[in-house]
PDB file of C-alpha atoms and ligand atoms in Angstrom:
ATOM      1  CA  ILE A   1       0.000   0.000   0.000  1.00  0.00           C
ATOM      2  CA  ARG A   2       1.941   2.988  -1.203  1.00  0.00           C
ATOM      3  CA  GLY A   3       1.514   6.719  -1.650  1.00  0.00           C
ATOM      4  CA  ILE A   4      -2.158   7.156  -0.753  1.00  0.00           C
ATOM      5  CA  THR A   5      -3.885   9.549   1.655  1.00  0.00           C
ATOM      6  CA  LEU A   6      -6.645   8.502   4.043  1.00  0.00           C
ATOM      7  CA  LEU A   7      -8.721  11.382   5.368  1.00  0.00           C
ATOM      8  CA  ASN A   8     -11.266  11.660   8.210  1.00  0.00           C
ATOM      9  CA  SER A   9     -12.314   8.042   8.546  1.00  0.00           C
ATOM     10  CA  LYS A  10     -15.175   7.475  10.983  1.00  0.00           C
ATOM     11  CA  PHE A  11     -13.257   4.640  12.667  1.00  0.00           C
ATOM     12  CA  PHE A  12      -9.835   3.026  12.079  1.00  0.00           C
ATOM     13  CA  HIS A  13      -8.319   4.391   8.872  1.00  0.00           C
ATOM     14  CA  MET A  14      -6.604   1.120   7.998  1.00  0.00           C
ATOM     15  CA  ASN A  15      -7.107  -2.306   9.571  1.00  0.00           C
ATOM     16  CA  ILE A  16      -4.517  -4.953   8.716  1.00  0.00           C
ATOM     17  CA  TYR A  17      -6.162  -8.132   9.940  1.00  0.00           C
ATOM     18  CA  SER A  18      -5.239 -11.799   9.495  1.00  0.00           C
ATOM     19  CA  SER A  19      -2.598 -10.859   6.932  1.00  0.00           C
ATOM     20  CA  GLU A  20       0.997 -11.669   6.049  1.00  0.00           C
ATOM     21  CA  ASN A  21       3.853  -9.842   4.334  1.00  0.00           C
ATOM     22  CA  VAL A  22       2.258  -6.390   4.114  1.00  0.00           C
ATOM     23  CA  VAL A  23       4.151  -3.188   3.342  1.00  0.00           C
ATOM     24  CA  VAL A  24       2.643   0.240   4.005  1.00  0.00           C
ATOM     25  CA  ASP A  25       4.906   2.943   2.623  1.00  0.00           C
ATOM     26  CA  LYS A  26       4.588   6.721   2.172  1.00  0.00           C
ATOM     27  CA  VAL A  27       0.992   6.893   3.287  1.00  0.00           C
ATOM     28  CA  THR A  28      -0.605   9.978   4.850  1.00  0.00           C
ATOM     29  CA  ILE A  29      -3.422   9.642   7.374  1.00  0.00           C
ATOM     30  CA  LYS A  30      -5.290  12.637   8.760  1.00  0.00           C
ATOM     31  CA  ALA A  31      -8.201  13.205  11.123  1.00  0.00           C
ATOM     32  CA  PRO A  32      -8.865  15.839  13.792  1.00  0.00           C
ATOM     33  CA  GLY A  33      -7.061  15.370  17.102  1.00  0.00           C
ATOM     34  CA  ASP A  34     -10.381  15.227  18.952  1.00  0.00           C
ATOM     35  CA  SER A  35     -12.096  12.555  16.800  1.00  0.00           C
ATOM     36  CA  PRO A  36     -12.653   9.399  18.895  1.00  0.00           C
ATOM     37  CA  ASN A  37     -11.426   5.914  17.839  1.00  0.00           C
ATOM     38  CA  THR A  38      -9.907   7.113  14.611  1.00  0.00           C
ATOM     39  CA  ASP A  39      -6.740   4.985  14.919  1.00  0.00           C
ATOM     40  CA  GLY A  40      -4.418   5.447  11.970  1.00  0.00           C
ATOM     41  CA  ILE A  41      -3.346   1.856  11.337  1.00  0.00           C
ATOM     42  CA  HIS A  42      -4.507  -1.103  13.416  1.00  0.00           C
ATOM     43  CA  ILE A  43      -2.729  -4.449  13.101  1.00  0.00           C
ATOM     44  CA  GLY A  44      -4.138  -7.720  14.446  1.00  0.00           C
ATOM     45  CA  ASP A  45      -3.478 -11.455  13.930  1.00  0.00           C
ATOM     46  CA  SER A  46      -0.865 -10.601  11.318  1.00  0.00           C
ATOM     47  CA  THR A  47       2.778 -11.464  10.632  1.00  0.00           C
ATOM     48  CA  ASN A  48       5.532  -9.539   8.867  1.00  0.00           C
ATOM     49  CA  VAL A  49       4.009  -6.083   8.511  1.00  0.00           C
ATOM     50  CA  THR A  50       6.221  -3.081   7.701  1.00  0.00           C
ATOM     51  CA  ILE A  51       5.085   0.525   7.995  1.00  0.00           C
ATOM     52  CA  SER A  52       7.567   3.098   6.715  1.00  0.00           C
ATOM     53  CA  GLY A  53       7.852   6.722   5.630  1.00  0.00           C
ATOM     54  CA  THR A  54       4.341   7.435   6.807  1.00  0.00           C
ATOM     55  CA  THR A  55       2.737  10.479   8.462  1.00  0.00           C
ATOM     56  CA  ILE A  56      -0.204   9.946  10.795  1.00  0.00           C
ATOM     57  CA  GLY A  57      -2.236  12.446  12.810  1.00  0.00           C
ATOM     58  CA  THR A  58      -5.574  11.350  14.294  1.00  0.00           C
ATOM     59  CA  GLY A  59      -7.683  11.401  17.448  1.00  0.00           C
ATOM     60  CA  ASP A  60      -6.541   7.977  18.673  1.00  0.00           C
ATOM     61  CA  ASP A  61      -3.483   5.735  18.306  1.00  0.00           C
ATOM     62  CA  CYS A  62      -1.379   6.527  15.237  1.00  0.00           C
ATOM     63  CA  ILE A  63      -0.528   2.832  15.094  1.00  0.00           C
ATOM     64  CA  SER A  64      -2.087   0.186  17.346  1.00  0.00           C
ATOM     65  CA  ILE A  65      -0.614  -3.282  17.418  1.00  0.00           C
ATOM     66  CA  GLY A  66      -3.201  -5.758  18.669  1.00  0.00           C
ATOM     67  CA  PRO A  67      -3.217  -9.419  19.722  1.00  0.00           C
ATOM     68  CA  GLY A  68      -1.630 -11.930  17.347  1.00  0.00           C
ATOM     69  CA  SER A  69       0.816  -9.441  15.806  1.00  0.00           C
ATOM     70  CA  LYS A  70       4.282 -10.843  14.990  1.00  0.00           C
ATOM     71  CA  ALA A  71       7.347  -9.469  13.208  1.00  0.00           C
ATOM     72  CA  ILE A  72       6.063  -5.897  13.005  1.00  0.00           C
ATOM     73  CA  ARG A  73       8.442  -3.213  11.730  1.00  0.00           C
ATOM     74  CA  VAL A  74       7.655   0.489  12.042  1.00  0.00           C
ATOM     75  CA  HIS A  75      10.223   2.987  10.815  1.00  0.00           C
ATOM     76  CA  GLY A  76      10.317   6.571   9.615  1.00  0.00           C
ATOM     77  CA  VAL A  77       6.852   7.327  10.949  1.00  0.00           C
ATOM     78  CA  ARG A  78       5.788  10.776  12.098  1.00  0.00           C
ATOM     79  CA  CYS A  79       2.924  10.647  14.573  1.00  0.00           C
ATOM     80  CA  GLY A  80       0.807  13.479  15.943  1.00  0.00           C
ATOM     81  CA  PRO A  81      -1.654  14.548  17.017  1.00  0.00           C
ATOM     82  CA  GLY A  82      -2.927  11.310  18.535  1.00  0.00           C
ATOM     83  CA  HIS A  83      -2.319   8.771  21.255  1.00  0.00           C
ATOM     84  CA  GLY A  84       1.042   7.537  19.999  1.00  0.00           C
ATOM     85  CA  ILE A  85       2.310   4.139  18.879  1.00  0.00           C
ATOM     86  CA  SER A  86       0.634   1.498  21.048  1.00  0.00           C
ATOM     87  CA  VAL A  87       0.718  -2.213  21.613  1.00  0.00           C
ATOM     88  CA  GLY A  88      -2.694  -3.348  22.838  1.00  0.00           C
ATOM     89  CA  SER A  89      -4.957  -3.172  24.425  1.00  0.00           C
ATOM     90  CA  LEU A  90      -4.242  -6.807  25.284  1.00  0.00           C
ATOM     91  CA  GLY A  91      -6.436  -9.136  27.314  1.00  0.00           C
ATOM     92  CA  ARG A  92      -9.757  -7.517  26.579  1.00  0.00           C
ATOM     93  CA  TYR A  93     -11.259 -10.601  24.893  1.00  0.00           C
ATOM     94  CA  LYS A  94     -11.018 -14.386  25.271  1.00  0.00           C
ATOM     95  CA  ASP A  95      -8.418 -16.418  23.325  1.00  0.00           C
ATOM     96  CA  GLU A  96      -6.127 -13.599  22.312  1.00  0.00           C
ATOM     97  CA  LYS A  97      -2.810 -14.616  20.740  1.00  0.00           C
ATOM     98  CA  ASP A  98       0.672 -13.412  21.707  1.00  0.00           C
ATOM     99  CA  VAL A  99       2.363 -10.268  20.444  1.00  0.00           C
ATOM    100  CA  GLU A 100       5.989 -10.891  19.591  1.00  0.00           C
ATOM    101  CA  ASP A 101       8.921  -9.244  17.834  1.00  0.00           C
ATOM    102  CA  VAL A 102       8.029  -5.584  17.307  1.00  0.00           C
ATOM    103  CA  LYS A 103      10.607  -2.998  16.192  1.00  0.00           C
ATOM    104  CA  VAL A 104       9.857   0.708  16.138  1.00  0.00           C
ATOM    105  CA  THR A 105      12.817   2.703  14.840  1.00  0.00           C
ATOM    106  CA  ASP A 106      13.564   6.246  13.630  1.00  0.00           C
ATOM    107  CA  CYS A 107      10.182   7.716  14.437  1.00  0.00           C
ATOM    108  CA  THR A 108       9.038  11.132  15.678  1.00  0.00           C
ATOM    109  CA  LEU A 109       6.074  11.817  17.930  1.00  0.00           C
ATOM    110  CA  VAL A 110       4.740  15.365  18.094  1.00  0.00           C
ATOM    111  CA  GLY A 111       2.278  16.598  20.714  1.00  0.00           C
ATOM    112  CA  THR A 112       0.772  13.156  21.339  1.00  0.00           C
ATOM    113  CA  SER A 113      -0.807  12.121  24.641  1.00  0.00           C
ATOM    114  CA  ASN A 114       1.302   8.944  24.863  1.00  0.00           C
ATOM    115  CA  GLY A 115       4.485   8.088  23.045  1.00  0.00           C
ATOM    116  CA  LEU A 116       5.533   4.436  23.070  1.00  0.00           C
ATOM    117  CA  ARG A 117       2.992   2.387  24.995  1.00  0.00           C
ATOM    118  CA  ILE A 118       2.255  -1.237  25.845  1.00  0.00           C
ATOM    119  CA  LYS A 119      -1.109  -1.670  27.571  1.00  0.00           C
ATOM    120  CA  SER A 120      -3.089  -4.608  28.856  1.00  0.00           C
ATOM    121  CA  TYR A 121      -6.332  -4.808  30.766  1.00  0.00           C
ATOM    122  CA  GLU A 122      -6.358  -5.295  34.463  1.00  0.00           C
ATOM    123  CA  ASP A 123      -8.144  -8.568  35.239  1.00  0.00           C
ATOM    124  CA  SER A 124      -7.991  -9.625  31.586  1.00  0.00           C
ATOM    125  CA  LYS A 125     -10.075 -12.327  29.889  1.00  0.00           C
ATOM    126  CA  SER A 126      -7.107 -14.046  28.236  1.00  0.00           C
ATOM    127  CA  SER A 127      -3.379 -14.245  28.835  1.00  0.00           C
ATOM    128  CA  PRO A 128      -1.459 -13.437  25.658  1.00  0.00           C
ATOM    129  CA  LYS A 129       2.277 -12.898  26.167  1.00  0.00           C
ATOM    130  CA  ALA A 130       3.885  -9.672  24.968  1.00  0.00           C
ATOM    131  CA  SER A 131       7.593 -10.084  24.262  1.00  0.00           C
ATOM    132  CA  LYS A 132      10.585  -8.903  22.208  1.00  0.00           C
ATOM    133  CA  PHE A 133      10.170  -5.195  21.646  1.00  0.00           C
ATOM    134  CA  LEU A 134      12.816  -2.805  20.403  1.00  0.00           C
ATOM    135  CA  TYR A 135      12.159   0.934  20.336  1.00  0.00           C
ATOM    136  CA  GLU A 136      15.202   2.710  18.957  1.00  0.00           C
ATOM    137  CA  GLY A 137      15.948   6.227  17.728  1.00  0.00           C
ATOM    138  CA  VAL A 138      12.655   7.856  18.624  1.00  0.00           C
ATOM    139  CA  THR A 139      12.281  11.626  19.057  1.00  0.00           C
ATOM    140  CA  MET A 140       9.622  12.983  21.403  1.00  0.00           C
ATOM    141  CA  ASP A 141       8.389  16.529  20.913  1.00  0.00           C
ATOM    142  CA  ASN A 142       6.034  17.710  23.661  1.00  0.00           C
ATOM    143  CA  VAL A 143       4.599  14.234  24.342  1.00  0.00           C
ATOM    144  CA  SER A 144       2.558  13.923  27.553  1.00  0.00           C
ATOM    145  CA  TYR A 145       3.652  10.392  28.586  1.00  0.00           C
ATOM    146  CA  PRO A 146       6.565   9.406  26.337  1.00  0.00           C
ATOM    147  CA  ILE A 147       7.266   5.863  27.590  1.00  0.00           C
ATOM    148  CA  ILE A 148       4.557   3.724  29.208  1.00  0.00           C
ATOM    149  CA  ILE A 149       4.030   0.088  30.044  1.00  0.00           C
ATOM    150  CA  ASP A 150       0.640  -0.289  31.720  1.00  0.00           C
ATOM    151  CA  GLN A 151      -0.538  -3.714  32.850  1.00  0.00           C
ATOM    152  CA  LYS A 152      -3.482  -2.119  34.650  1.00  0.00           C
ATOM    153  CA  TYR A 153      -5.153  -0.345  31.783  1.00  0.00           C
ATOM    154  CA  CYS A 154      -8.827   0.164  32.481  1.00  0.00           C
ATOM    155  CA  PRO A 155     -10.555   2.946  30.538  1.00  0.00           C
ATOM    156  CA  ASN A 156     -13.963   3.997  31.843  1.00  0.00           C
ATOM    157  CA  ASN A 157     -13.486   1.678  34.860  1.00  0.00           C
ATOM    158  CA  ILE A 158     -14.830  -1.386  33.037  1.00  0.00           C
ATOM    159  CA  CYS A 159     -12.457  -3.748  34.916  1.00  0.00           C
ATOM    160  CA  VAL A 160     -12.499  -5.497  38.240  1.00  0.00           C
ATOM    161  CA  LYS A 161      -9.750  -3.647  40.082  1.00  0.00           C
ATOM    162  CA  SER A 162      -7.841  -6.637  41.410  1.00  0.00           C
ATOM    163  CA  GLY A 163      -4.408  -5.113  40.871  1.00  0.00           C
ATOM    164  CA  ALA A 164      -3.409  -8.353  39.138  1.00  0.00           C
ATOM    165  CA  SER A 165      -2.476  -9.068  35.530  1.00  0.00           C
ATOM    166  CA  LYS A 166      -2.499 -12.146  33.273  1.00  0.00           C
ATOM    167  CA  VAL A 167      -0.566 -10.585  30.401  1.00  0.00           C
ATOM    168  CA  ALA A 168       3.183 -11.169  30.797  1.00  0.00           C
ATOM    169  CA  VAL A 169       5.403  -8.421  29.366  1.00  0.00           C
ATOM    170  CA  SER A 170       9.081  -9.174  28.722  1.00  0.00           C
ATOM    171  CA  ASP A 171      12.155  -8.100  26.740  1.00  0.00           C
ATOM    172  CA  VAL A 172      11.365  -4.462  26.072  1.00  0.00           C
ATOM    173  CA  VAL A 173      14.290  -2.255  25.017  1.00  0.00           C
ATOM    174  CA  PHE A 174      14.005   1.530  24.812  1.00  0.00           C
ATOM    175  CA  LYS A 175      17.209   2.797  23.201  1.00  0.00           C
ATOM    176  CA  ASN A 176      18.238   6.287  22.113  1.00  0.00           C
ATOM    177  CA  ILE A 177      14.978   7.987  22.958  1.00  0.00           C
ATOM    178  CA  HIS A 178      15.315  11.772  23.114  1.00  0.00           C
ATOM    179  CA  GLY A 179      13.244  14.917  23.300  1.00  0.00           C
ATOM    180  CA  THR A 180      10.691  16.672  25.438  1.00  0.00           C
ATOM    181  CA  SER A 181       7.626  15.700  27.413  1.00  0.00           C
ATOM    182  CA  ASN A 182       4.611  17.786  28.265  1.00  0.00           C
ATOM    183  CA  THR A 183       4.355  16.368  31.805  1.00  0.00           C
ATOM    184  CA  PRO A 184       7.196  15.628  34.234  1.00  0.00           C
ATOM    185  CA  GLU A 185       6.444  11.894  34.033  1.00  0.00           C
ATOM    186  CA  ALA A 186       8.684  10.793  31.166  1.00  0.00           C
ATOM    187  CA  ILE A 187       8.723   7.085  32.035  1.00  0.00           C
ATOM    188  CA  THR A 188       5.822   5.099  33.504  1.00  0.00           C
ATOM    189  CA  LEU A 189       6.238   1.383  34.143  1.00  0.00           C
ATOM    190  CA  ASN A 190       2.999   0.351  35.843  1.00  0.00           C
ATOM    191  CA  CYS A 191       3.433  -3.413  36.114  1.00  0.00           C
ATOM    192  CA  ALA A 192       1.549  -5.853  38.316  1.00  0.00           C
ATOM    193  CA  ASN A 193       2.715  -7.285  41.587  1.00  0.00           C
ATOM    194  CA  ASN A 194       1.751 -10.850  40.575  1.00  0.00           C
ATOM    195  CA  LEU A 195       3.408 -10.652  37.134  1.00  0.00           C
ATOM    196  CA  PRO A 196       6.267  -8.128  37.081  1.00  0.00           C
ATOM    197  CA  CYS A 197       7.560  -6.870  33.731  1.00  0.00           C
ATOM    198  CA  GLN A 198      10.827  -8.651  32.891  1.00  0.00           C
ATOM    199  CA  GLY A 199      13.875  -7.604  30.894  1.00  0.00           C
ATOM    200  CA  VAL A 200      13.028  -3.944  30.459  1.00  0.00           C
ATOM    201  CA  GLN A 201      16.026  -1.877  29.342  1.00  0.00           C
ATOM    202  CA  LEU A 202      16.404   1.876  29.248  1.00  0.00           C
ATOM    203  CA  VAL A 203      19.466   2.726  27.179  1.00  0.00           C
ATOM    204  CA  ASN A 204      20.393   6.357  26.482  1.00  0.00           C
ATOM    205  CA  VAL A 205      16.974   7.706  27.254  1.00  0.00           C
ATOM    206  CA  ASP A 206      17.021  11.487  27.635  1.00  0.00           C
ATOM    207  CA  ILE A 207      13.681  13.254  27.884  1.00  0.00           C
ATOM    208  CA  LYS A 208      13.288  16.768  29.205  1.00  0.00           C
ATOM    209  CA  TYR A 209      10.218  18.428  30.603  1.00  0.00           C
ATOM    210  CA  ASN A 210       9.807  21.550  28.581  1.00  0.00           C
ATOM    211  CA  ARG A 211       9.106  23.863  31.510  1.00  0.00           C
ATOM    212  CA  SER A 212      11.404  25.861  33.771  1.00  0.00           C
ATOM    213  CA  ASN A 213      14.054  23.430  35.038  1.00  0.00           C
ATOM    214  CA  ASN A 214      13.698  20.557  32.545  1.00  0.00           C
ATOM    215  CA  LYS A 215      13.509  17.888  35.239  1.00  0.00           C
ATOM    216  CA  THR A 216      11.585  14.754  34.386  1.00  0.00           C
ATOM    217  CA  MET A 217      10.987  11.657  36.450  1.00  0.00           C
ATOM    218  CA  SER A 218      10.111   8.005  36.144  1.00  0.00           C
ATOM    219  CA  VAL A 219       7.350   6.217  38.013  1.00  0.00           C
ATOM    220  CA  CYS A 220       8.061   2.506  38.067  1.00  0.00           C
ATOM    221  CA  ARG A 221       6.367  -0.406  39.813  1.00  0.00           C
ATOM    222  CA  ASN A 222       7.188  -4.104  39.579  1.00  0.00           C
ATOM    223  CA  ALA A 223       9.565  -3.826  36.629  1.00  0.00           C
ATOM    224  CA  ALA A 224      12.897  -5.633  36.386  1.00  0.00           C
ATOM    225  CA  GLY A 225      15.740  -4.825  34.007  1.00  0.00           C
ATOM    226  CA  LYS A 226      18.490  -2.272  33.700  1.00  0.00           C
ATOM    227  CA  SER A 227      19.235   1.341  32.863  1.00  0.00           C
ATOM    228  CA  ILE A 228      22.349   2.296  30.905  1.00  0.00           C
ATOM    229  CA  GLY A 229      23.359   5.880  30.166  1.00  0.00           C
ATOM    230  CA  VAL A 230      20.244   7.350  31.737  1.00  0.00           C
ATOM    231  CA  ALA A 231      20.137  10.334  34.110  1.00  0.00           C
ATOM    232  CA  LYS A 232      19.558   9.417  37.759  1.00  0.00           C
ATOM    233  CA  GLU A 233      16.006  10.780  37.957  1.00  0.00           C
ATOM    234  CA  LEU A 234      14.914   8.569  35.027  1.00  0.00           C
ATOM    235  CA  ALA A 235      16.946   5.460  35.792  1.00  0.00           C
ATOM    236  CA  CYS A 236      14.364   3.504  37.770  1.00  0.00           C
ATOM    237  CA  LEU A 237      15.675   0.050  36.817  1.00  0.00           C
TER     238      LEU A 237
HETATM  239  C1  NAG B 301       8.055 -10.087   4.666  1.00  0.00           C
HETATM  240  O1  NAG B 301       7.294  -9.386   3.709  1.00  0.00           O
HETATM  241  C2  NAG B 301       8.061  -8.823   2.668  1.00  0.00           C
HETATM  242  C3  NAG B 301       7.126  -7.981   1.816  1.00  0.00           C
HETATM  243  O2  NAG B 301       6.079  -8.743   1.293  1.00  0.00           O
HETATM  244  C4  NAG B 301       8.752  -9.926   1.880  1.00  0.00           C
HETATM  245  O3  NAG B 301       9.569  -9.350   0.878  1.00  0.00           O
HETATM  246  C5  NAG B 301       9.617 -10.727   2.839  1.00  0.00           C
HETATM  247  O4  NAG B 301      10.180 -11.831   2.148  1.00  0.00           O
HETATM  248  C6  NAG B 301       8.769 -11.247   3.998  1.00  0.00           C
HETATM  249  N1  NAG B 301       9.665 -11.894   4.976  1.00  0.00           N
HETATM  250  C7  NAG B 301       9.435 -13.125   5.418  1.00  0.00           C
HETATM  251  C8  NAG B 301      10.399 -13.643   6.424  1.00  0.00           C
HETATM  252  O5  NAG B 301       8.492 -13.798   5.024  1.00  0.00           O
HETATM  253  C1  NAG B 302       2.147  20.705  24.035  1.00  0.00           C
HETATM  254  O1  NAG B 302       1.025  19.861  24.098  1.00  0.00           O
HETATM  255  C2  NAG B 302      -0.042  20.401  24.837  1.00  0.00           C
HETATM  256  C3  NAG B 302      -1.102  19.327  25.041  1.00  0.00           C
HETATM  257  O2  NAG B 302      -1.067  18.335  24.074  1.00  0.00           O
HETATM  258  C4  NAG B 302      -0.560  21.634  24.104  1.00  0.00           C
HETATM  259  O3  NAG B 302      -1.638  22.183  24.813  1.00  0.00           O
HETATM  260  C5  NAG B 302       0.578  22.636  23.999  1.00  0.00           C
HETATM  261  O4  NAG B 302       0.155  23.747  23.226  1.00  0.00           O
HETATM  262  C6  NAG B 302       1.791  22.010  23.352  1.00  0.00           C
HETATM  263  N1  NAG B 302       2.914  22.921  23.433  1.00  0.00           N
HETATM  264  C7  NAG B 302       3.716  23.180  22.410  1.00  0.00           C
HETATM  265  C8  NAG B 302       4.846  24.092  22.672  1.00  0.00           C
HETATM  266  O5  NAG B 302       3.518  22.699  21.301  1.00  0.00           O
HETATM  267  C1  NAG B 303       9.504  24.518  24.574  1.00  0.00           C
HETATM  268  O1  NAG B 303       8.244  25.143  24.406  1.00  0.00           O
HETATM  269  C2  NAG B 303       8.313  26.413  23.756  1.00  0.00           C
HETATM  270  C3  NAG B 303       6.912  26.979  23.706  1.00  0.00           C
HETATM  271  O2  NAG B 303       6.277  26.860  24.929  1.00  0.00           O
HETATM  272  C4  NAG B 303       8.870  26.202  22.345  1.00  0.00           C
HETATM  273  O3  NAG B 303       8.993  27.456  21.700  1.00  0.00           O
HETATM  274  C5  NAG B 303      10.235  25.530  22.426  1.00  0.00           C
HETATM  275  O4  NAG B 303      10.686  25.218  21.139  1.00  0.00           O
HETATM  276  C6  NAG B 303      10.140  24.255  23.231  1.00  0.00           C
HETATM  277  N1  NAG B 303      11.478  23.699  23.405  1.00  0.00           N
HETATM  278  C7  NAG B 303      11.735  22.426  23.195  1.00  0.00           C
HETATM  279  C8  NAG B 303      13.149  22.012  23.439  1.00  0.00           C
HETATM  280  O5  NAG B 303      10.889  21.630  22.804  1.00  0.00           O
HETATM  281  C1  NAG B 304      16.060  22.996  28.971  1.00  0.00           C
HETATM  282  O1  NAG B 304      16.228  22.235  27.781  1.00  0.00           O
HETATM  283  C2  NAG B 304      16.363  23.033  26.621  1.00  0.00           C
HETATM  284  C3  NAG B 304      16.383  22.100  25.414  1.00  0.00           C
HETATM  285  O2  NAG B 304      17.174  20.959  25.628  1.00  0.00           O
HETATM  286  C4  NAG B 304      17.644  23.892  26.747  1.00  0.00           C
HETATM  287  O3  NAG B 304      17.746  24.715  25.596  1.00  0.00           O
HETATM  288  C5  NAG B 304      17.512  24.766  27.985  1.00  0.00           C
HETATM  289  O4  NAG B 304      18.681  25.500  28.189  1.00  0.00           O
HETATM  290  C6  NAG B 304      17.251  23.896  29.233  1.00  0.00           C
HETATM  291  N1  NAG B 304      16.985  24.751  30.386  1.00  0.00           N
HETATM  292  C7  NAG B 304      17.557  24.545  31.581  1.00  0.00           C
HETATM  293  C8  NAG B 304      17.142  25.479  32.672  1.00  0.00           C
HETATM  294  O5  NAG B 304      18.384  23.649  31.787  1.00  0.00           O
END
């Protein structure tokens, strides 16, 4: 799929479902920043999908990577406005399949509410595994929550608030992530007590809060891994 523009869809602009070996290149997707559920590109139950050289600005996720996605490559994507580049939500429905091997490289997020996010429902109905993620060379420009793993996602309080998770998250590398955030909370790792996130790495992550003193912070729970080349206030691993 190359060189087309998708404008003001009423729901997802593109849905890559149950597919293999798909390339999306030089596509433009546009919808107002306040239009609900207008995800740019949704991927589900698909293997070997590449999205490159693409500009997406909508009212929901620029790219959402759902259950059953494997070998997903995203590079050279500019995202904003919108909710960022997300994996999930996972665990909402029964029998969801794993998400595995996702690489997001050389992307820019501008004015989005989230940046790079992995989210799964608290008290989920299935237990897909989410593993092998590499986020490398991503620039944040005024992003509210640049890096988030949330195992307790529960929009509109539709979940039983048990504090537990069934969706295991492991091997997540954030490398060379730079720029500015629009809140002080540059890194949020909200993992569950019963199923901590494993193998999370923060490597050369440098995000400034674009107000007065530039100080950002990380808020991390139940995450194991390491930080390399990260300022003290962000190095929570
Ligand atoms: C992935 O998809 C691309 C584009 O269709 C194709 O050229 C490539 O061979 C596929 N890779 C694998 C491992 O199937
Ligand atoms: C940053 O983002 C916020 C909220 O998304 C917006 O209100 C503000 O105007 C943006 N600031 C800049 C400098 O773009
Ligand atoms: C910080 O925000 C101001 C506007 O509020 C903008 O002019 C400036 O470019 C921003 N700086 C960075 C480093 O994003
Ligand atoms: C904040 O960060 C901006 C952009 O990196 C830099 O130009 C500015 O000098 C910094 N301000 C302070 C007080 O460190």
